[in-house]
PDB file of C-alpha atoms in Angstrom:
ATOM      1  CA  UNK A   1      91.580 125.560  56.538  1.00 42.00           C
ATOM      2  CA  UNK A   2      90.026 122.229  57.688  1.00 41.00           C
ATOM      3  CA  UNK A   3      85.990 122.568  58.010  1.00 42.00           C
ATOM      4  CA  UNK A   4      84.413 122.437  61.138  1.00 40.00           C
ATOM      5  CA  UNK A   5      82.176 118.925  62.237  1.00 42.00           C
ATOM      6  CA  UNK A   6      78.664 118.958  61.314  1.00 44.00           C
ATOM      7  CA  UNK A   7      76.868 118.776  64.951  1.00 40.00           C
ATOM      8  CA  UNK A   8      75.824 115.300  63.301  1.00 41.00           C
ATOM      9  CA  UNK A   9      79.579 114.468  63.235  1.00 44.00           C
ATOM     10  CA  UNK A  10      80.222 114.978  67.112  1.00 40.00           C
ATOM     11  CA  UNK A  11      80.149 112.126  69.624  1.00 43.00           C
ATOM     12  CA  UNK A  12      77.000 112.632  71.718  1.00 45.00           C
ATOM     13  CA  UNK A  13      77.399 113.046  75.718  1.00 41.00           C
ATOM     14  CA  UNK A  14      76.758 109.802  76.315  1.00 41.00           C
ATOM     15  CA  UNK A  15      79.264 108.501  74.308  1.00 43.00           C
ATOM     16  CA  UNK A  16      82.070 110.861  75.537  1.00 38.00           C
ATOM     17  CA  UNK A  17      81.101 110.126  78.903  1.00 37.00           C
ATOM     18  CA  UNK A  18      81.300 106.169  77.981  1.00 40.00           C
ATOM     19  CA  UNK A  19      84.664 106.745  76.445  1.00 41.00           C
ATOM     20  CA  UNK A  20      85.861 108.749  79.448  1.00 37.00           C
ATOM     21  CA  UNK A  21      84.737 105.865  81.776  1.00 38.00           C
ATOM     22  CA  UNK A  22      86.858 102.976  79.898  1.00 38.00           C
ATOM     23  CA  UNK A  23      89.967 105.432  79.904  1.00 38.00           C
ATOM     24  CA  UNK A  24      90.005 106.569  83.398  1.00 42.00           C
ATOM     25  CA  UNK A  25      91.507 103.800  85.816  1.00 45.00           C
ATOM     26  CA  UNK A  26      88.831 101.495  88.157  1.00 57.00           C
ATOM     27  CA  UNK A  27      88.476 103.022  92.070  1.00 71.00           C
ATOM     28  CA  UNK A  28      90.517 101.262  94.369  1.00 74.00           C
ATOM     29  CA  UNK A  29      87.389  99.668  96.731  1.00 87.00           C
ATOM     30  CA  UNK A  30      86.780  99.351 100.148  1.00 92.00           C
ATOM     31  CA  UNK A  31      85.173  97.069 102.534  1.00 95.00           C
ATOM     32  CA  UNK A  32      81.661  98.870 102.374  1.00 95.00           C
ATOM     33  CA  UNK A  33      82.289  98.580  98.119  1.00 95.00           C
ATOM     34  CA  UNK A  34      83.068  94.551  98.792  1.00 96.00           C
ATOM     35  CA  UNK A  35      79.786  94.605 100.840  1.00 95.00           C
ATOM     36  CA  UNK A  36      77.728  96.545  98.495  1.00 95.00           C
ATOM     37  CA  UNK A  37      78.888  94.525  95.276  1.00 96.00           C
ATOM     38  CA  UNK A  38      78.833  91.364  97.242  1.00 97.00           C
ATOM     39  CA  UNK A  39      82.630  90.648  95.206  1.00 97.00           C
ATOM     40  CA  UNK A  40      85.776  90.099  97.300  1.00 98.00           C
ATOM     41  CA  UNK A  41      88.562  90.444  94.515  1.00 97.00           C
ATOM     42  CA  UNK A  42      91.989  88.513  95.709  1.00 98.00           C
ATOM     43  CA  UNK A  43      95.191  88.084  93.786  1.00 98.00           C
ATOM     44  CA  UNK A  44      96.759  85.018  94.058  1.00 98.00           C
ATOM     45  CA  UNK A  45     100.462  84.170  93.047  1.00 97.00           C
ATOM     46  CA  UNK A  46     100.898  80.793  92.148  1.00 94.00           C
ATOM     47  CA  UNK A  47     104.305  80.571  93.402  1.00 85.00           C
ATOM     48  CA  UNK A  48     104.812  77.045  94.526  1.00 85.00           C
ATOM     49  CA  UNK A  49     102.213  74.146  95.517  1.00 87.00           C
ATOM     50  CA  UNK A  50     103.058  74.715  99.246  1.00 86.00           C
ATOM     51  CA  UNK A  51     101.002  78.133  98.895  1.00 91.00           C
ATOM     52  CA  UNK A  52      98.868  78.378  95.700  1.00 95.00           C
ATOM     53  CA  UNK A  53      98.513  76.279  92.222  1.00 95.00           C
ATOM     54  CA  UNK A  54      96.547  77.677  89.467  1.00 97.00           C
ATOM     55  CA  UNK A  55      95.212  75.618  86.382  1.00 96.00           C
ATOM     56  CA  UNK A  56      96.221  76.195  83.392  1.00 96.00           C
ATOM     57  CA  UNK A  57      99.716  77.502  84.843  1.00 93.00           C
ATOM     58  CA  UNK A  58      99.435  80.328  82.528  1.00 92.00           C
ATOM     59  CA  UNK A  59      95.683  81.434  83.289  1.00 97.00           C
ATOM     60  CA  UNK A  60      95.274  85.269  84.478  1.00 96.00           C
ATOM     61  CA  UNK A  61      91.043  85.403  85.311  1.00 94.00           C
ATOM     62  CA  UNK A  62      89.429  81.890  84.448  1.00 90.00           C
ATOM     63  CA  UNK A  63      91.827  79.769  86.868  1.00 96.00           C
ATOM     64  CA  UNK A  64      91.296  76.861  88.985  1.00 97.00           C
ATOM     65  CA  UNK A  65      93.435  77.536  92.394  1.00 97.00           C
ATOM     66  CA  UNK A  66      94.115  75.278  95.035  1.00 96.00           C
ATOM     67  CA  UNK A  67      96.395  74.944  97.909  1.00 95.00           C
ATOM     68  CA  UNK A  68      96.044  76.720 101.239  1.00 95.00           C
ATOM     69  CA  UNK A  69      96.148  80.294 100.392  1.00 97.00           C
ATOM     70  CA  UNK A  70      93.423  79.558  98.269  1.00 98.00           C
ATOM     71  CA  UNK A  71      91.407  77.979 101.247  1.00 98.00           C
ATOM     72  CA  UNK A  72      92.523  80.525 102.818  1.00 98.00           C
ATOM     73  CA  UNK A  73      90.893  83.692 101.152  1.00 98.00           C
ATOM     74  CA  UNK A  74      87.578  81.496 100.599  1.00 98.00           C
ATOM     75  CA  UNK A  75      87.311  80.735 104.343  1.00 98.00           C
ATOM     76  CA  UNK A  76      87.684  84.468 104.627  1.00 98.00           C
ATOM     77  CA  UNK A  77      85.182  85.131 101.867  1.00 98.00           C
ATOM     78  CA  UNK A  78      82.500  82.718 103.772  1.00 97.00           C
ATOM     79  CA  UNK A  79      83.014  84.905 107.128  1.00 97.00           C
ATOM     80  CA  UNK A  80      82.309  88.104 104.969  1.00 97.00           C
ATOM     81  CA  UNK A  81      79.162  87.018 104.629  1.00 95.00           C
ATOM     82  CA  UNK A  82      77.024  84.109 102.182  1.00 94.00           C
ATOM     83  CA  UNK A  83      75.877  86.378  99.285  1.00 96.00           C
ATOM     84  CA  UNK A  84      80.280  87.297  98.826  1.00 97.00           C
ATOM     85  CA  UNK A  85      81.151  85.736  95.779  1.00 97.00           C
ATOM     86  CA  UNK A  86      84.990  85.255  95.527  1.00 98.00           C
ATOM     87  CA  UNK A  87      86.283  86.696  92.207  1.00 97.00           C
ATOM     88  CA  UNK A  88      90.812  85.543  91.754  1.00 97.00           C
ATOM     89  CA  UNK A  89      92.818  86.870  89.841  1.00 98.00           C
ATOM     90  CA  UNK A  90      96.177  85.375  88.883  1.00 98.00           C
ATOM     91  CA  UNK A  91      99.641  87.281  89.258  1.00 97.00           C
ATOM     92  CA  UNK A  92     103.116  87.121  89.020  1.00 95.00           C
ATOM     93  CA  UNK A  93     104.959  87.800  91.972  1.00 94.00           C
ATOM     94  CA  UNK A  94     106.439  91.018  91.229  1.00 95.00           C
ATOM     95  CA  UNK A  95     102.812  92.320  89.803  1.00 97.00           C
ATOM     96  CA  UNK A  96     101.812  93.013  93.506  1.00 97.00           C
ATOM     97  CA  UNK A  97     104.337  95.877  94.020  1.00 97.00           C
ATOM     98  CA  UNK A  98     104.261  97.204  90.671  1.00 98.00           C
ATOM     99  CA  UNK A  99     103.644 100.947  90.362  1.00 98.00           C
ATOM    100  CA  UNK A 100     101.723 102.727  87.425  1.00 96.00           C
ATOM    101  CA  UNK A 101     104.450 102.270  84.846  1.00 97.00           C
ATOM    102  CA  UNK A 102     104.392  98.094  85.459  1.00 97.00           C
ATOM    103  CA  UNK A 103     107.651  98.508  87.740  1.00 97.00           C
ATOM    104  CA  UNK A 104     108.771  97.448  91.389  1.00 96.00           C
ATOM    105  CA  UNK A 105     110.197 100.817  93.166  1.00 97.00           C
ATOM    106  CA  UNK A 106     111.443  99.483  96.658  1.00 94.00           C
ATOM    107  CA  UNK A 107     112.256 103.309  97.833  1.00 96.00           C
ATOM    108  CA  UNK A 108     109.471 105.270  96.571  1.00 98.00           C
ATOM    109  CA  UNK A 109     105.792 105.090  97.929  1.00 98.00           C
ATOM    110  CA  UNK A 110     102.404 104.374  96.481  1.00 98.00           C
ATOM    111  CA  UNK A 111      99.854 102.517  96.502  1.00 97.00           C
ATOM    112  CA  UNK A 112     100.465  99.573  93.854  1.00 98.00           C
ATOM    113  CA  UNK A 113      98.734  99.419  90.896  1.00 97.00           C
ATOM    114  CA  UNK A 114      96.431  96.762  91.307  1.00 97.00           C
ATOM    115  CA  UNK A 115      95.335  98.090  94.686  1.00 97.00           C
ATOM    116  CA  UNK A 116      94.319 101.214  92.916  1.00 96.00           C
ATOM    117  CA  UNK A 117      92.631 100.261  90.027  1.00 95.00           C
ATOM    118  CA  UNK A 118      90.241  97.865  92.163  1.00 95.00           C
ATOM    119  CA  UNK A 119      91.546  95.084  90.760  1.00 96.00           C
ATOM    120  CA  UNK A 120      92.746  93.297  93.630  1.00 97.00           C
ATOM    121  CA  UNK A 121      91.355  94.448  96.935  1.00 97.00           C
ATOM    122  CA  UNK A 122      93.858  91.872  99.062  1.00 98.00           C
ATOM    123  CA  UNK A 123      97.042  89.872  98.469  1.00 98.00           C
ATOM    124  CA  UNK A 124      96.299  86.854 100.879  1.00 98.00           C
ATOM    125  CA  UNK A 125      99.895  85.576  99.420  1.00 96.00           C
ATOM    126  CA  UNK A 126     101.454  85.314 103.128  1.00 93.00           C
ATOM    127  CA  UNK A 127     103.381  88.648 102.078  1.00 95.00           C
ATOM    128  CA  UNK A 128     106.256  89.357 104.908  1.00 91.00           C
ATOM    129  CA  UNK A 129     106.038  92.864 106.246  1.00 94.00           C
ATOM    130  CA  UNK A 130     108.984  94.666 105.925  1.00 93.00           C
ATOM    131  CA  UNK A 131     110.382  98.302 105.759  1.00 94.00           C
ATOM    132  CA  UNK A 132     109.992  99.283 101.635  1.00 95.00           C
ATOM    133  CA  UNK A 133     106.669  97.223 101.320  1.00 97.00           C
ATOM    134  CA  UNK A 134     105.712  99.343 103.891  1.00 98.00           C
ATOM    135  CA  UNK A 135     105.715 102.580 102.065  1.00 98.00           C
ATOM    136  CA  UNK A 136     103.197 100.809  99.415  1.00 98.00           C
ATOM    137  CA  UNK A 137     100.745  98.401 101.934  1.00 98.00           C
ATOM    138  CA  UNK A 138      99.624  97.492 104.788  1.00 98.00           C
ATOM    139  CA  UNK A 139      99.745  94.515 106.392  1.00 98.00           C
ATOM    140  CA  UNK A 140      97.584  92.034 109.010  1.00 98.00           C
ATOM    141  CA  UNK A 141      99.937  89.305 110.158  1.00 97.00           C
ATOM    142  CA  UNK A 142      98.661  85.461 109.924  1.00 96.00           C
ATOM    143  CA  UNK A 143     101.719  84.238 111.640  1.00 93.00           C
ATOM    144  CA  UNK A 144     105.056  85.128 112.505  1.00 89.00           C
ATOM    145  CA  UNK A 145     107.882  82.860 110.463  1.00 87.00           C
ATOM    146  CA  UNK A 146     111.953  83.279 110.379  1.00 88.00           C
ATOM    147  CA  UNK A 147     113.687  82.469 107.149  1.00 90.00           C
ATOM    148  CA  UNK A 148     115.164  78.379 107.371  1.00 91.00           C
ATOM    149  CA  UNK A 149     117.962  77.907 104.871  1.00 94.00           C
ATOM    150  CA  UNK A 150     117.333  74.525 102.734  1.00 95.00           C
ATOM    151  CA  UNK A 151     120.530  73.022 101.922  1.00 94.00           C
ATOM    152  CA  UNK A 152     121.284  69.926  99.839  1.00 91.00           C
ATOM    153  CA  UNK A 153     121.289  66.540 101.824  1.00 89.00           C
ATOM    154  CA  UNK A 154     124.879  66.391 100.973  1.00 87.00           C
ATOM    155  CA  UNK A 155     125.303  68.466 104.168  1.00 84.00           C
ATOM    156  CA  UNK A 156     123.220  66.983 106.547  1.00 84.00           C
ATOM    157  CA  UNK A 157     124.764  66.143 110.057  1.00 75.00           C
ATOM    158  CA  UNK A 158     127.600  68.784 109.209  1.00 76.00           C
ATOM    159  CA  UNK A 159     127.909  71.685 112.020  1.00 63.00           C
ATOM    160  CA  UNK A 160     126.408  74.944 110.231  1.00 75.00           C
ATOM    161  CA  UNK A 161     125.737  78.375 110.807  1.00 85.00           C
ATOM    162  CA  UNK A 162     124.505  82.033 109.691  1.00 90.00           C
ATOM    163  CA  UNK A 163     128.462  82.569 109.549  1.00 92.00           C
ATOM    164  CA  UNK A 164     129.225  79.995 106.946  1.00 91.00           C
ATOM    165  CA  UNK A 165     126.545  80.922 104.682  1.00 94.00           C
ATOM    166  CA  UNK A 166     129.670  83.320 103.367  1.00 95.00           C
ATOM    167  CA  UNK A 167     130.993  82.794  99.610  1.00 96.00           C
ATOM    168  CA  UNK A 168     128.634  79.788  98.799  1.00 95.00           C
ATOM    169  CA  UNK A 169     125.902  79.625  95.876  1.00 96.00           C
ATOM    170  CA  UNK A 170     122.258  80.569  96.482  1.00 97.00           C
ATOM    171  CA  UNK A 171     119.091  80.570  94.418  1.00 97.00           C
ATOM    172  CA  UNK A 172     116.225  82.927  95.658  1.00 96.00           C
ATOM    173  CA  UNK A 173     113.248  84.557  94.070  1.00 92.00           C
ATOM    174  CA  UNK A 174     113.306  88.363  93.140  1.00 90.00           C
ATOM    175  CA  UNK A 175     112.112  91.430  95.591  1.00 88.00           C
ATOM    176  CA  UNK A 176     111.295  88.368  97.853  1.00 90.00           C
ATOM    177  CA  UNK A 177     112.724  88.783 101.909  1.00 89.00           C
ATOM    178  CA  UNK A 178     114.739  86.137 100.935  1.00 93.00           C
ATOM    179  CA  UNK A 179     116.741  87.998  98.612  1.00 94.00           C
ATOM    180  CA  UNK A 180     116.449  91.395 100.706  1.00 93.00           C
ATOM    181  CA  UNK A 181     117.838  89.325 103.617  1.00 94.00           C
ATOM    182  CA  UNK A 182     120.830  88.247 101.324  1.00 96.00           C
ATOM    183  CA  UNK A 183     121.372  91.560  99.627  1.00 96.00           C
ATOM    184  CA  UNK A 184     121.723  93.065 103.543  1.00 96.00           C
ATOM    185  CA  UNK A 185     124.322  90.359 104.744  1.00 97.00           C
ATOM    186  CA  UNK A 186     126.289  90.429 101.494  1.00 97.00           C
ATOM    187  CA  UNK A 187     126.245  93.957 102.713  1.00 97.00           C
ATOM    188  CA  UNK A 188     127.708  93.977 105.955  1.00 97.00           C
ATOM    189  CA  UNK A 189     128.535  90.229 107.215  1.00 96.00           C
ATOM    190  CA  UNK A 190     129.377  88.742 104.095  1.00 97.00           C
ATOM    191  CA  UNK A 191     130.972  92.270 101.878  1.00 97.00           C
ATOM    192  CA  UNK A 192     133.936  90.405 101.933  1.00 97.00           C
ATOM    193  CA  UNK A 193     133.070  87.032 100.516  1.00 97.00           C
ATOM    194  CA  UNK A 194     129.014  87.590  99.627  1.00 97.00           C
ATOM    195  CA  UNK A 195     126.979  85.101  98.675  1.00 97.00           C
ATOM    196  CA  UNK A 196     126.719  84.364  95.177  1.00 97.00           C
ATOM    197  CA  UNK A 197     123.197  84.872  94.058  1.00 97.00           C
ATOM    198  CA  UNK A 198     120.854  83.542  91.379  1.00 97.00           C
ATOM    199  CA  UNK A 199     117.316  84.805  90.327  1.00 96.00           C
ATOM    200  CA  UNK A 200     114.456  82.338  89.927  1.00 94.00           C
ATOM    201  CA  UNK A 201     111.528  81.303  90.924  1.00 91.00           C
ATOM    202  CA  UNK A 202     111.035  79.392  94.728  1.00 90.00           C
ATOM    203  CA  UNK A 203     110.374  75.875  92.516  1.00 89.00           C
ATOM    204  CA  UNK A 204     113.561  76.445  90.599  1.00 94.00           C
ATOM    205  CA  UNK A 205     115.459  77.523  93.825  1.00 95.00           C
ATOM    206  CA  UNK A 206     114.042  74.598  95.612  1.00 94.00           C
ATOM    207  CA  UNK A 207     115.392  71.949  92.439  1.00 94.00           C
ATOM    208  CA  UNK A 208     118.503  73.777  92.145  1.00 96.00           C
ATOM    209  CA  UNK A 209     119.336  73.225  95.608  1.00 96.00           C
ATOM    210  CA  UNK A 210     118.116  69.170  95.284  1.00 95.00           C
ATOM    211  CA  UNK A 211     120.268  68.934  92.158  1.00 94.00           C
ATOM    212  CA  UNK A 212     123.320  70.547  93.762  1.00 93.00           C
ATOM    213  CA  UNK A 213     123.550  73.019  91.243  1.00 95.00           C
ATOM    214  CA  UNK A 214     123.348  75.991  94.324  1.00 96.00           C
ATOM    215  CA  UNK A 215     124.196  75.250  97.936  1.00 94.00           C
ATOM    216  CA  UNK A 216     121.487  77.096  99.757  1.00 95.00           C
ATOM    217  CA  UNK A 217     117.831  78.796  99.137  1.00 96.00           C
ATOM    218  CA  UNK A 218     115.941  80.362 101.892  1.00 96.00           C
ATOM    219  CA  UNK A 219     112.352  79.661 102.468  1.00 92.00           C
ATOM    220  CA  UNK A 220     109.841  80.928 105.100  1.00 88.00           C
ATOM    221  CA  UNK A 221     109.681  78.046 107.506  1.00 85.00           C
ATOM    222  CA  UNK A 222     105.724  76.817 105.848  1.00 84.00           C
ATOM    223  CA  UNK A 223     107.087  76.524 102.459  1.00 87.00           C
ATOM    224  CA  UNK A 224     110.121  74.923 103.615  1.00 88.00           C
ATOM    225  CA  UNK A 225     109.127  72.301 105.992  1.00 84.00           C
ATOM    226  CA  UNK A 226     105.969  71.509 103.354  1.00 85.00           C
ATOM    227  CA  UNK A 227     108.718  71.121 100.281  1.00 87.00           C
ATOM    228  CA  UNK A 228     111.152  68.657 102.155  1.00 86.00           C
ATOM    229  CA  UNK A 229     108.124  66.694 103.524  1.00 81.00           C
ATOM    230  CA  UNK A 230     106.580  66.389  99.975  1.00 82.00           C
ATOM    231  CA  UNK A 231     108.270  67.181  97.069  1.00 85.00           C
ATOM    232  CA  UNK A 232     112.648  67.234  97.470  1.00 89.00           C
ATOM    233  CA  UNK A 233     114.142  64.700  98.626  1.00 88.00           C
ATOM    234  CA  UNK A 234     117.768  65.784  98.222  1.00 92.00           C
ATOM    235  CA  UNK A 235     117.331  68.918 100.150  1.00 93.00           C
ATOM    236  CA  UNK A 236     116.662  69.438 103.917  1.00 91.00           C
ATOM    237  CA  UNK A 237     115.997  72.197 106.822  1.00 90.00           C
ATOM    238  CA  UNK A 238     119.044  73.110 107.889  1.00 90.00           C
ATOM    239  CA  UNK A 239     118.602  76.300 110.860  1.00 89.00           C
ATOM    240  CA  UNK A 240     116.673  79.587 110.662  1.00 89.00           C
ATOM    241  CA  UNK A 241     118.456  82.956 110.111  1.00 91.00           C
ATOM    242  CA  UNK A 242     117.627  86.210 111.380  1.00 88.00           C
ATOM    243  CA  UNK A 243     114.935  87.188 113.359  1.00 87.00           C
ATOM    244  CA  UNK A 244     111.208  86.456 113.319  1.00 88.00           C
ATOM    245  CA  UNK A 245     109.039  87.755 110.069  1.00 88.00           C
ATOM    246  CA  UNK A 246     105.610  88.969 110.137  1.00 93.00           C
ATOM    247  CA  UNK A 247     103.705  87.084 107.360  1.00 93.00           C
ATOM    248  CA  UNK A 248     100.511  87.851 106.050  1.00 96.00           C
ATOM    249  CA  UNK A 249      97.643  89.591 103.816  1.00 98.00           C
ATOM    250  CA  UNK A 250      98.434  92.686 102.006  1.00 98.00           C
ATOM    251  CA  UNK A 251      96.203  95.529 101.770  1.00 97.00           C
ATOM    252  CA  UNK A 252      95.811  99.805 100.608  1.00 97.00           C
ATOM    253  CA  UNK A 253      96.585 101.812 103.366  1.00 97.00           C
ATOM    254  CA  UNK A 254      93.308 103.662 103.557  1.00 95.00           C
ATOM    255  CA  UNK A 255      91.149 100.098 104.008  1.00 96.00           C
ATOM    256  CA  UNK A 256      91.582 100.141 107.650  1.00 96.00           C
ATOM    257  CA  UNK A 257      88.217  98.627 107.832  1.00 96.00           C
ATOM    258  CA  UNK A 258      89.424  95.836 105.712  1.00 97.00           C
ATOM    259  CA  UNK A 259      92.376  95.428 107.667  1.00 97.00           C
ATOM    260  CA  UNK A 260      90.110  95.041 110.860  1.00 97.00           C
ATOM    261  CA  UNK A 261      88.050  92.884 109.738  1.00 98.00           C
ATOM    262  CA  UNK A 262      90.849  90.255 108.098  1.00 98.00           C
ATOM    263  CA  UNK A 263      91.990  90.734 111.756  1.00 98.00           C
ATOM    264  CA  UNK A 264      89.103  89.940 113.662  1.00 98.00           C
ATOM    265  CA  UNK A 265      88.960  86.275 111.158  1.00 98.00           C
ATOM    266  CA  UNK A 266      92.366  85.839 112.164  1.00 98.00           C
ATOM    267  CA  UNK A 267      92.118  86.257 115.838  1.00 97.00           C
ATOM    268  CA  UNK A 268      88.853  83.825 115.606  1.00 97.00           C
ATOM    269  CA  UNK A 269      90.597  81.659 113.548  1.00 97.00           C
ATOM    270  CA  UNK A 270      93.221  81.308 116.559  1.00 96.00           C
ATOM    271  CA  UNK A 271      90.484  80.202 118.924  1.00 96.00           C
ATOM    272  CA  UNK A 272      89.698  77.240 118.080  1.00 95.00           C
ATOM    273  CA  UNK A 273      91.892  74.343 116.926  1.00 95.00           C
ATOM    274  CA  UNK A 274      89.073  72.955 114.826  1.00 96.00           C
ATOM    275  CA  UNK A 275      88.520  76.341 112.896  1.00 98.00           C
ATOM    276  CA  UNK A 276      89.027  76.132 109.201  1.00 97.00           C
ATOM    277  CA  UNK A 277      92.030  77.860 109.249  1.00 97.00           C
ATOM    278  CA  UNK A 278      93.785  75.137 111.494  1.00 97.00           C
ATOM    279  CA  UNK A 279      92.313  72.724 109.577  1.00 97.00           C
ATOM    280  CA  UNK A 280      93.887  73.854 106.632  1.00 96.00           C
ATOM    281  CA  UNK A 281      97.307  74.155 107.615  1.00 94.00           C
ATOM    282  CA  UNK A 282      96.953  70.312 109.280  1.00 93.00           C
ATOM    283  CA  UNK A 283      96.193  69.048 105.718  1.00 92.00           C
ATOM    284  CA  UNK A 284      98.714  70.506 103.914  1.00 89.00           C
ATOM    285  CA  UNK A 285     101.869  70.718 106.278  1.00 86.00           C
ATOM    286  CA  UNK A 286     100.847  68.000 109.247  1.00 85.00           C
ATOM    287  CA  UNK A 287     100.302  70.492 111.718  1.00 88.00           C
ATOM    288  CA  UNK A 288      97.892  73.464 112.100  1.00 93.00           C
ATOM    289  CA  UNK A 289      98.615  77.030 112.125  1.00 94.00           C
ATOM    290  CA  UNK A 290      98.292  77.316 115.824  1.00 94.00           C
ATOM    291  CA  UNK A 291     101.075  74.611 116.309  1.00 90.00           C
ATOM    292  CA  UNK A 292     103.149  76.107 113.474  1.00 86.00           C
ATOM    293  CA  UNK A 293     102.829  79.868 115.412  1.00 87.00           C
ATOM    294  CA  UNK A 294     104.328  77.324 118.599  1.00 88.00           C
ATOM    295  CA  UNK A 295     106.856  75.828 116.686  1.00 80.00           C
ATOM    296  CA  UNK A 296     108.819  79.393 115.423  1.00 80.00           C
ATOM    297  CA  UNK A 297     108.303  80.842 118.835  1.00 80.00           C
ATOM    298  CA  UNK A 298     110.214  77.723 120.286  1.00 76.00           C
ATOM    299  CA  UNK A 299     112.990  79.175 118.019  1.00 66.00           C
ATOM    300  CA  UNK A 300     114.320  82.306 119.605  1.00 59.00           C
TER     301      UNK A 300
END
């Protein structure tokens, strides 16, 4: 029979309590915990330039971001207050719907993991609302988008549609609203001659498409328009499909005081063509956000 611990042998409170703390999970935080800490924690997915860059590429806390979602959250930061300290974290795409067990559930609902642990208390990534992020987030909308398909030069000038999208080769991004858009018409419009997809990432779709290995991608209209302005020159905006996206920041439920706020910044942001916000969006695409919001209205 094993002997008992000498009292001198057992952990002390404090140190049980210690160990508890660094096993249970961070609390999710809320606007008044951003205020009190003076900390706004936002996760930023480097995904391509026309959004976010981080430096080294492979960073996760100690990163260097720019591009305008970057501006973005620090403009946002600055209206929180001057003693908020912005505090980025780097993640993959996928890491912002990932449940407890590191894994992307489109049906279930919950709030994702790094919402709940406190590690990220937005996603300023320009996230599009749609029905199964829904059962995870909540959303305040920066602008409303539709999805332009990018097609090689090749086919410039040539008549195209929605229709004849059918049977050719696409490259889109994973558990993106591209690829939920494609998996829905391959679905119904396209079930008898779908679209043949590939998985990669938006920079890989974009090059595949410039190098003619695919035919199409499909980009929200910023990220397109900035890519064949700047960076492809073999590829081109050929029409918008579906209807108009909500696009935005990405929040817990429960932070409806969070959500109010990023709205408030928003609609202030609107007001004046010389807010940051606007001038943002004129450096990096050649218009500002108020004239991009014009521009996908003049679509319907």
């Amino acid at each position: 029979m094993a002997s008992r611990p000498r009292p001198s042998q057992l952990p002390s409170v404090s140190a049980c309590i210690a160990m508890l703390c660094l096993a249970a999970p961070a609390p999710a935080r809320s606007l008044a915990e951003i205020v009190r800490t003076h900390e706004l924690r936002a996760c930023i997915v480097a995904f391509h330039p026309a959004a976010a860059t981080a430096t080294p590429p492979d960073c996760r806390e100690n990163c260097h971001f720019s591009g305008p979602v970057y501006d973005e959250v620090q403009s946002f930061s600055r209206y929180l207050g001057k003693a908020i300290r912005l505090r980025t974290l780097r993640v993959e795409w996928d890491e912002q719907f990932f449940n407890q067990h590191d894994q992307t559930d489109r049906e279930a609902s919950y709030t994702p993991k790094l919402l709940a642990d406190g590690s990220c208390d937005v996603f300023p990534n320009r996230l599009t609302k749609n029905a199964w992020r829904l059962k995870k987030m909540d959303f305040v909308t920066l602008f409303s988008s539709r999805l332009m398909v990018v097609a090689h030069a090749s086919q410039q000038g040539r008549p195209l549609s929605a229709d004849q999208l059918a049977g050719r080769r696409a490259a889109v991004l994973k558990n993106s609203t591209y690829y939920t858009w494609l998996l829905e018409q391959n679905a119904s419009r396209y079930r008898a001659n779908p679209v043949r997809l590939r998985l990669m990432s938006v920079e890989d779709s974009l090059r595949a498409v410039d190098d003619g290995q695919v035919d199409f991608t499909l980009l929200d209209s910023d990220i397109a328009i900035w890519s064949t302005r700047h960076q492809f020159k073999h590829a081109y905006v050929a029409f918008p499909v579906g209807g108009k996206d909500e696009i935005g920041w990405a929040m817990r439920k429960e932070d409806k005081d969070l959500q109010a706020t990023v709205a408030e910044f928003f609609a202030q942001q609107r007001k004046s063509e010389h807010s940051d916000l606007n001038r943002i969006w004129t450096r990096y695409y050649g218009l500002s956000l108020n004239k991009m919001i014009t521009l996908v209205n003049s679509t319907e």
